mmCIF file of C-alpha atoms in Angstrom:
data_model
loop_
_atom_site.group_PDB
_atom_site.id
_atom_site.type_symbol
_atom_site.label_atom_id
_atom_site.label_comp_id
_atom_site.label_asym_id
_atom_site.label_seq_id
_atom_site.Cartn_x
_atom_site.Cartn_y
_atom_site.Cartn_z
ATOM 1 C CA UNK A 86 21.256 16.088 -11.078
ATOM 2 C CA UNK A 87 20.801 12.385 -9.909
ATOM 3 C CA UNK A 88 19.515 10.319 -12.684
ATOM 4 C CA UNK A 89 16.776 7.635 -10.170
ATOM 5 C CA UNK A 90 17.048 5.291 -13.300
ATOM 6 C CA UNK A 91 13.213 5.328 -13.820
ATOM 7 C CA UNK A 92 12.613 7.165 -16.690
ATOM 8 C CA UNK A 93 10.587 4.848 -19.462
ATOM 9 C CA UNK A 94 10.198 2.681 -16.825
ATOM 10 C CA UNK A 95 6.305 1.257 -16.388
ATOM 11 C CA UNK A 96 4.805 0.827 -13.491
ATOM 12 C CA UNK A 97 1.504 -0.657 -12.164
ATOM 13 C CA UNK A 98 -0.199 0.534 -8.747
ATOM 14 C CA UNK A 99 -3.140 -0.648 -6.949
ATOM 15 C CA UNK A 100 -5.800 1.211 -4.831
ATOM 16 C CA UNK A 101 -4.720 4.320 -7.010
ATOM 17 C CA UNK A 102 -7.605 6.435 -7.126
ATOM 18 C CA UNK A 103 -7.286 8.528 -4.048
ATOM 19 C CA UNK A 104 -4.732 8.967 -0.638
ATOM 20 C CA UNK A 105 -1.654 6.926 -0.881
ATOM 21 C CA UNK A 106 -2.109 5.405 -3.919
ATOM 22 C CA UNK A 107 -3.032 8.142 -6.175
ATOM 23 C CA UNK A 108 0.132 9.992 -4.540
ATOM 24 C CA UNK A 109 2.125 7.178 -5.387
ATOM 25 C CA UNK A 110 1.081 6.625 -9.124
ATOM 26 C CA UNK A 111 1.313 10.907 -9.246
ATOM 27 C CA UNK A 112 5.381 10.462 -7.610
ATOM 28 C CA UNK A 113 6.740 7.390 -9.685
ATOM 29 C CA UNK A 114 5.434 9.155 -12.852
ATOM 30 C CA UNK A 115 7.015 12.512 -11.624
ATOM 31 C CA UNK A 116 10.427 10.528 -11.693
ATOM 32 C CA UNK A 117 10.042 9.257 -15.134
ATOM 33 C CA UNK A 118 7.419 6.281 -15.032
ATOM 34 C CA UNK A 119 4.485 5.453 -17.431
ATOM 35 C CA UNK A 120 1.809 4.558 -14.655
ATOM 36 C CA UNK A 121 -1.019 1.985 -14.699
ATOM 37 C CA UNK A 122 -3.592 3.002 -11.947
ATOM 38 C CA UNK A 123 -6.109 0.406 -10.706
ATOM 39 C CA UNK A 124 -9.092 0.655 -8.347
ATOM 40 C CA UNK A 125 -12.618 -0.318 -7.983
ATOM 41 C CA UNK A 126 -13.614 3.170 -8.119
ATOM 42 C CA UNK A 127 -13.502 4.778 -11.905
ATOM 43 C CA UNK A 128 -14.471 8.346 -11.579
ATOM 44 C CA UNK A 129 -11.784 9.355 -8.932
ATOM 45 C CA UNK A 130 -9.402 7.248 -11.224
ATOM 46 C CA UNK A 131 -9.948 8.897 -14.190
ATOM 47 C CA UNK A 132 -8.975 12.241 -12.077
ATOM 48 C CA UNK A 133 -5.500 10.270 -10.945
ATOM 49 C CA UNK A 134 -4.699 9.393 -14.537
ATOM 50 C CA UNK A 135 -4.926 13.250 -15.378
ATOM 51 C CA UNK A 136 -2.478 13.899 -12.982
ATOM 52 C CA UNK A 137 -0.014 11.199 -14.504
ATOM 53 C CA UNK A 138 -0.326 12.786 -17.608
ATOM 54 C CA UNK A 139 0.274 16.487 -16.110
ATOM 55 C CA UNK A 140 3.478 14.919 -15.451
ATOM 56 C CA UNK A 141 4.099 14.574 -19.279
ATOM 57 C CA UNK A 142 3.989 10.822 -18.814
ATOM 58 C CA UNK A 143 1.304 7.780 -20.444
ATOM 59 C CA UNK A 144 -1.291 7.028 -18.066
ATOM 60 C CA UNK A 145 -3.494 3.943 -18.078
ATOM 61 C CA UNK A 146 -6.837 3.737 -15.948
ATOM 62 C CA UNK A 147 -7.883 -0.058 -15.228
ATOM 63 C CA UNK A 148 -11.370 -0.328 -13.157
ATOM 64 C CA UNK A 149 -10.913 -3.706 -11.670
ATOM 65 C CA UNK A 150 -11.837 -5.772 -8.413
ATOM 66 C CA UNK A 151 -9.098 -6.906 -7.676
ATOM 67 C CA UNK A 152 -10.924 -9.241 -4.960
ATOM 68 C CA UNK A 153 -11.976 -11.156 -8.076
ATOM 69 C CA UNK A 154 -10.439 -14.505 -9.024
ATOM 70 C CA UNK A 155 -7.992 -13.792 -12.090
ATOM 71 C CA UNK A 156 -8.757 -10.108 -12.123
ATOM 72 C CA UNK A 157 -4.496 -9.403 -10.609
ATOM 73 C CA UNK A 158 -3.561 -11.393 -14.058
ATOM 74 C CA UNK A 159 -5.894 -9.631 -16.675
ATOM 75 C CA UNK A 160 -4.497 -6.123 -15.104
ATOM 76 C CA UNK A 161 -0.793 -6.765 -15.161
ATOM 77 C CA UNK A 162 -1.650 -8.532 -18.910
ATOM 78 C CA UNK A 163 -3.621 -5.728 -19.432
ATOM 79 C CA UNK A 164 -0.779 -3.219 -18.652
ATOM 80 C CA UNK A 165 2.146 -4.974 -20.841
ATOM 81 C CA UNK A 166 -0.080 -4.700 -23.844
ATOM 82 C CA UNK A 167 -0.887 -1.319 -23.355
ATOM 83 C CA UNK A 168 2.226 0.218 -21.813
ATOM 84 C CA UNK A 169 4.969 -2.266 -23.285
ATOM 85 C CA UNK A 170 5.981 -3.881 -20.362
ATOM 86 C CA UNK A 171 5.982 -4.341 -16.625
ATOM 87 C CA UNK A 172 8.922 -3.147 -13.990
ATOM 88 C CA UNK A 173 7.355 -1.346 -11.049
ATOM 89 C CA UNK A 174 4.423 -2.802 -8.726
ATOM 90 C CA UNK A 175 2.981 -1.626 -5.994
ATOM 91 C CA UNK A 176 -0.032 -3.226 -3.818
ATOM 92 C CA UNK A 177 -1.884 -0.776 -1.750
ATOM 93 C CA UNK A 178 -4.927 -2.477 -1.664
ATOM 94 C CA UNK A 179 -5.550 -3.123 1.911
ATOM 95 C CA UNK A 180 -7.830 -1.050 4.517
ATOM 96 C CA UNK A 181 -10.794 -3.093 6.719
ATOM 97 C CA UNK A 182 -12.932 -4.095 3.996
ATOM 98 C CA UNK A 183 -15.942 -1.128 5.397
ATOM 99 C CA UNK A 184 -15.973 -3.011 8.324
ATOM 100 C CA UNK A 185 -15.290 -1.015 11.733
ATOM 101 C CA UNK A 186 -12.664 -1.454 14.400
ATOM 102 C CA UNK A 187 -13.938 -4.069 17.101
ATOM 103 C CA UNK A 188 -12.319 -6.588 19.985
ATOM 104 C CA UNK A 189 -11.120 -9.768 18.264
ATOM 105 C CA UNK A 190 -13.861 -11.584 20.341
ATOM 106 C CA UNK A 191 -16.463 -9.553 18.832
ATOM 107 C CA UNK A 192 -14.281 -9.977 15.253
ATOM 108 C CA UNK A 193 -16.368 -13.359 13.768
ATOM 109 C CA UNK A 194 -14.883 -16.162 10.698
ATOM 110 C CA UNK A 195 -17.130 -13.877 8.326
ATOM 111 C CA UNK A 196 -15.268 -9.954 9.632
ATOM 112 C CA UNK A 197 -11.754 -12.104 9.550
ATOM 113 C CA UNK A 198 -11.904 -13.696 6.514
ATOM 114 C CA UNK A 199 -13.239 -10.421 4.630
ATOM 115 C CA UNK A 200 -10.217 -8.733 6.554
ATOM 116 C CA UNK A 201 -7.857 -11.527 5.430
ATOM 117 C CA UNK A 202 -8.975 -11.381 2.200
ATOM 118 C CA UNK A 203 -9.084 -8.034 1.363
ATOM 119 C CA UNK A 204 -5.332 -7.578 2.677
ATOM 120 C CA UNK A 205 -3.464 -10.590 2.375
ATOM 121 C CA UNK A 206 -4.893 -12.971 0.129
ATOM 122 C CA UNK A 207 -5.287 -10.096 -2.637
ATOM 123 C CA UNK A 208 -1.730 -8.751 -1.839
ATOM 124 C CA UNK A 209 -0.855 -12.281 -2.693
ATOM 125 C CA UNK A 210 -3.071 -12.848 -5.579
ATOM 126 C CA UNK A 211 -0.854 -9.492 -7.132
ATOM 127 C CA UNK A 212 2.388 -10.528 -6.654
ATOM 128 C CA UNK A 213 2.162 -13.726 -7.882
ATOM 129 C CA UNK A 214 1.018 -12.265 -11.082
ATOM 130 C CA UNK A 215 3.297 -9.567 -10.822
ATOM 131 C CA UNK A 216 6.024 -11.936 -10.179
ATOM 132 C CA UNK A 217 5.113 -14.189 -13.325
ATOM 133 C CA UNK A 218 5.236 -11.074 -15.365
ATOM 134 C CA UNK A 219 8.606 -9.814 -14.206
ATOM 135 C CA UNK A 220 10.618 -13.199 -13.990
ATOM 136 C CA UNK A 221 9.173 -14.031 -17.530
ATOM 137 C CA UNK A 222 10.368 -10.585 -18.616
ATOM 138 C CA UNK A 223 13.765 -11.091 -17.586
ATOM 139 C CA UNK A 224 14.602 -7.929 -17.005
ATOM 140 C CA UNK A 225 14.167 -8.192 -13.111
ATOM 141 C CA UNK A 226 11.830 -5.403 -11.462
ATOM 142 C CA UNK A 227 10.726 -3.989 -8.086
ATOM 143 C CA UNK A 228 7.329 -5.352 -5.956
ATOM 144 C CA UNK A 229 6.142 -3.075 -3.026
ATOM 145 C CA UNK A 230 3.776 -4.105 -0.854
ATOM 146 C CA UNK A 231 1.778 -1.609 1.585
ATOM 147 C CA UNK A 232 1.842 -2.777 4.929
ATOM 148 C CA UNK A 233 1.186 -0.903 8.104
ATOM 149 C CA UNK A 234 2.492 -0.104 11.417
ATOM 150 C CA UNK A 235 0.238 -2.247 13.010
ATOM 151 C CA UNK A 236 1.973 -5.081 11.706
ATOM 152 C CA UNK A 237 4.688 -4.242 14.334
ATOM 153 C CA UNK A 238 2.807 -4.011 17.218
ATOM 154 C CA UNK A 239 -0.365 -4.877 19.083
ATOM 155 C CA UNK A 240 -3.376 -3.361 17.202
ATOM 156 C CA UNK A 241 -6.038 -2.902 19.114
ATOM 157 C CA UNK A 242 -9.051 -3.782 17.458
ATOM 158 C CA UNK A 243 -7.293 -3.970 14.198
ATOM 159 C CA UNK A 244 -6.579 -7.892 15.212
ATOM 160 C CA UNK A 245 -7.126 -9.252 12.114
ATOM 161 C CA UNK A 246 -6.149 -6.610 9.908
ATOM 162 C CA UNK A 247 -2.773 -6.511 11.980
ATOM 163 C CA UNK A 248 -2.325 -10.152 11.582
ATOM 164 C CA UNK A 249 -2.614 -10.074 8.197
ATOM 165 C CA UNK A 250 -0.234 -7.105 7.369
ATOM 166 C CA UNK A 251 2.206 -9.045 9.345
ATOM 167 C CA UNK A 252 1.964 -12.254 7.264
ATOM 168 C CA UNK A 253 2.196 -9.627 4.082
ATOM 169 C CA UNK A 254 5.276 -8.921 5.381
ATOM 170 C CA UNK A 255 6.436 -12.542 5.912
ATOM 171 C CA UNK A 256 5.211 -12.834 2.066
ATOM 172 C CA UNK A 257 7.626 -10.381 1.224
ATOM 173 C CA UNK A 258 10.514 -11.646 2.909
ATOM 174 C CA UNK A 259 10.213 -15.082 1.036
ATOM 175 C CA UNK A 260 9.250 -13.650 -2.061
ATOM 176 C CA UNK A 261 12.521 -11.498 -1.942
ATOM 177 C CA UNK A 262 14.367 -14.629 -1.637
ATOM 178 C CA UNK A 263 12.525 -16.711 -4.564
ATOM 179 C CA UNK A 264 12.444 -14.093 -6.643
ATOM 180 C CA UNK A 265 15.790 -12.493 -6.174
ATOM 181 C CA UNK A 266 17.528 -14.621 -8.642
ATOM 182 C CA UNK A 267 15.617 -13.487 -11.803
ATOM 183 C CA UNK A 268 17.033 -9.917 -10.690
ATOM 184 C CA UNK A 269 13.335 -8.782 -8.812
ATOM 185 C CA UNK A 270 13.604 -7.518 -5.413
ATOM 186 C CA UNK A 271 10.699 -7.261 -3.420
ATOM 187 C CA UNK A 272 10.186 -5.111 -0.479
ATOM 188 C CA UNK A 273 7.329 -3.677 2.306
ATOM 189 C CA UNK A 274 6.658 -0.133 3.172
ATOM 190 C CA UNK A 275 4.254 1.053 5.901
ATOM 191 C CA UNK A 276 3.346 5.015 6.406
ATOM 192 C CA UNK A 277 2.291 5.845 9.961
ATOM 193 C CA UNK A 278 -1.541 7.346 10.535
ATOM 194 C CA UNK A 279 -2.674 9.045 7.491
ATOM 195 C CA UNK A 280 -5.658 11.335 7.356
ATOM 196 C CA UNK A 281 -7.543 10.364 4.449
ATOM 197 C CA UNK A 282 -11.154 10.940 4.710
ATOM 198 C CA UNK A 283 -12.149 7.838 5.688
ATOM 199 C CA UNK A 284 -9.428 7.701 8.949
ATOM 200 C CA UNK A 285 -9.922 11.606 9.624
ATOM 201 C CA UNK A 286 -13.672 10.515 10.118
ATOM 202 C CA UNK A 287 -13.299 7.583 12.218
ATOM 203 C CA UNK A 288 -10.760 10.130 14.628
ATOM 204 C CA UNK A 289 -11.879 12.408 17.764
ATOM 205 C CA UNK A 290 -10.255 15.446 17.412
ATOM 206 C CA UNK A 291 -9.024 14.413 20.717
ATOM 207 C CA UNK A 292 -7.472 11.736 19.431
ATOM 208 C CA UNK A 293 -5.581 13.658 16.854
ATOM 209 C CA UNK A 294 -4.038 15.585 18.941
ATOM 210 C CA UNK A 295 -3.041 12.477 21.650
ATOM 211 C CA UNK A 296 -1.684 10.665 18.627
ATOM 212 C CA UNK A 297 0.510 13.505 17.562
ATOM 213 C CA UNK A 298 1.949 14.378 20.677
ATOM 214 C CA UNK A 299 2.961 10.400 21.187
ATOM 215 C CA UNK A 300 4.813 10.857 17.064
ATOM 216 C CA UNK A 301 8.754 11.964 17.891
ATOM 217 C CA UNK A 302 8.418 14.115 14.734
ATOM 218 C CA UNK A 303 5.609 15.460 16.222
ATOM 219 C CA UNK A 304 2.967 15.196 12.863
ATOM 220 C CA UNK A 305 1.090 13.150 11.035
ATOM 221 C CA UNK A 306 1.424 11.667 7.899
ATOM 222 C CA UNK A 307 0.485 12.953 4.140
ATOM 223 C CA UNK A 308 0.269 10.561 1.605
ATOM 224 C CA UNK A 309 3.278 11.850 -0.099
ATOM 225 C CA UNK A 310 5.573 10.574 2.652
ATOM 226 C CA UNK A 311 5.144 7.199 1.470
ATOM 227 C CA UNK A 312 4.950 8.057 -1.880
ATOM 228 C CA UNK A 313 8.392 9.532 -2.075
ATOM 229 C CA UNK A 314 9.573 6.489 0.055
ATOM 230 C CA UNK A 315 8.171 3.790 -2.923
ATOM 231 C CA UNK A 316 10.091 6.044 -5.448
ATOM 232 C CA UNK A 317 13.330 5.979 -3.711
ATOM 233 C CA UNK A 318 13.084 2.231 -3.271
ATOM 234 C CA UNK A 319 11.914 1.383 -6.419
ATOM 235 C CA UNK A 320 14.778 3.540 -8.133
ATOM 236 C CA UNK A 321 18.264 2.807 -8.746
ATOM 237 C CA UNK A 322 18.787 4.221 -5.350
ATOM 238 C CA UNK A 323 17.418 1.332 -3.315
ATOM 239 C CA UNK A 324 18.996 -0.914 -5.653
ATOM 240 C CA UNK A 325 20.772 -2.626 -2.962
ATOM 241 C CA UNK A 326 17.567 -3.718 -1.303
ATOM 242 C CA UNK A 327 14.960 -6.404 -0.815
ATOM 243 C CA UNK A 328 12.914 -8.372 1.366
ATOM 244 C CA UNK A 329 12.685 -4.958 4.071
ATOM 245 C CA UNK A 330 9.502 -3.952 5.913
ATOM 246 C CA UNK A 331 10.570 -0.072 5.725
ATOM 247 C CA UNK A 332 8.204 3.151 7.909
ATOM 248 C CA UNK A 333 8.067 6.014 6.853
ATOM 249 C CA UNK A 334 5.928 6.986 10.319
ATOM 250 C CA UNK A 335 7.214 9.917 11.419
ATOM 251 C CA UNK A 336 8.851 7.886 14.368
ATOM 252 C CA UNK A 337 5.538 6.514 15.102
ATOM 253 C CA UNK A 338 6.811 3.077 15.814
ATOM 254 C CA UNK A 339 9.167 3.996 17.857
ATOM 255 C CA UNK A 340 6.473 5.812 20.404
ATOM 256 C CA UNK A 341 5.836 4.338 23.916
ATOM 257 C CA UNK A 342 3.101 6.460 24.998
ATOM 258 C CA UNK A 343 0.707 6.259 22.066
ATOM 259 C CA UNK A 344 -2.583 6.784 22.815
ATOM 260 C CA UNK A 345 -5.255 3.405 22.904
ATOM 261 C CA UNK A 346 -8.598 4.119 21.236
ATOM 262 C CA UNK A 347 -10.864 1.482 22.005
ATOM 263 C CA UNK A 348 -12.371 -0.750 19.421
ATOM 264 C CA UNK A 349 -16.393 -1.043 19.421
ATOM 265 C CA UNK A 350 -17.558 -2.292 22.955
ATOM 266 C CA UNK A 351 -19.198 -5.841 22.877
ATOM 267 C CA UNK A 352 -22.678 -6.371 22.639
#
């Protein structure tokens, strides 16, 4: 049996009530973890806490908005006092803020900034609290950030959203290196299309099916695909790295004849 190091460990994930996050939180305490889950939404995160503790592990719910100034440093205060410490964070806050997909001329300061904000400025707002916590520790630690795989390529109608995945990942990069001398590494994971409710609904069946046929693996993605990746990463496994952007897409990146949806025509 391979020991992944991460039993005892704590760790604290954002945007955990449902999809990715809640898979994440479910997988990290699977491997050992005491799990802090935060989100905006309390009564799908009090069903995401249950699973942590299925797994035999503590489970702490946190209703926060994160969006909020100071509301990143009262949750990762929040989860030393009540778990006893802080080693594991991961940021998957992110998504378009309830906006919809449109052209970037059609995408105005008020649609970027809430974009912007709701994706990098947040993701930033975390790790530097996460980052306090952990180099003040001194025990080093792990910081994943969700990005996407339109951060590596043009995003039709995701301009700003795009944009601002791609600065997380400069964040990371230059976080790795500040940060890797008190022992934290710091790293970026991006899962490929997922079909959570929200993205299943905004998706022609016809679309589906283009999308899949352009993925070398030929499917889509399940939450647990990234989940499994932040586990591996975070663990003794992936002790060797920091500072990555790593997909777990299915080969999605990699796909030349992906299929272009347009984004909401101009008015």
């Amino acid at each position: 049996m391979i020991d992944l190091g991460l039993t005892g460990r704590v760790a604290l994930v954002t945007g955990a009530a449902v999809g990715i996050g809640r898979s994440v939180g479910c997988w990290l305490a699977r491997a050992g973890c005491d799990v802090a889950l935060v989100d905006r939404d309390a009564d799908p995160l009090g069903d995401a806490v249950e699973e942590v503790r299925a797994e035999g592990r503590r489970g702490l719910a946190r209703v926060a908005d994160l969006r909020e100034d100071g509301a990143a440093s009262v949750v990762v205060d929040d989860t030393i006092a009540s778990l006893g410490g802080l080693d594991i964070a991961v940021n998957n806050v992110g998504s378009l803020a309830g906006l919809a997909p449109a052209s970037f001329l059609d995408q105005d300061e008020g649609y970027v900034h809430e974009v912007v904000s709701q994706n990098l400025l947040l993701t930033a707002a975390c790790c530097r609290a996460e980052g306090r916590a952990l180099t003040a520790a001194g025990h080093g630690g792990v910081i994943v950030n969700v990005s996407s795989g339109e951060s590596t390529r043009p995003a039709l109608g995701l301009a700003a959203y795009g944009a601002a995945k791609a600065a997380i990942n400069q964040l990371t990069q230059t976080l790795a290196v500040e940060l890797g001398p008190a022992g934290v590494r710091v790293l970026a994971v991006a899962p490929g299309t997922t079909l959570t409710p929200t993205v299943r609904a905004a998706l022609s069946d016809d679309y589906v099916r283009a999308l899949v046929g352009s993925i070398p693996l030929g499917r889509m993605n399940e939450p647990d695909d990234l989940a499994k990746l932040v586990v591996a990463l975070a663990s003794d496994l992936g002790g060797g790295v920091t500072g990555q952007l790593v997909l777990a897409d299915n080969g999605a990146h990699l796909a030349r004849n992906r299929p272009r949806r347009s984004p909401t025509p101009r008015r």
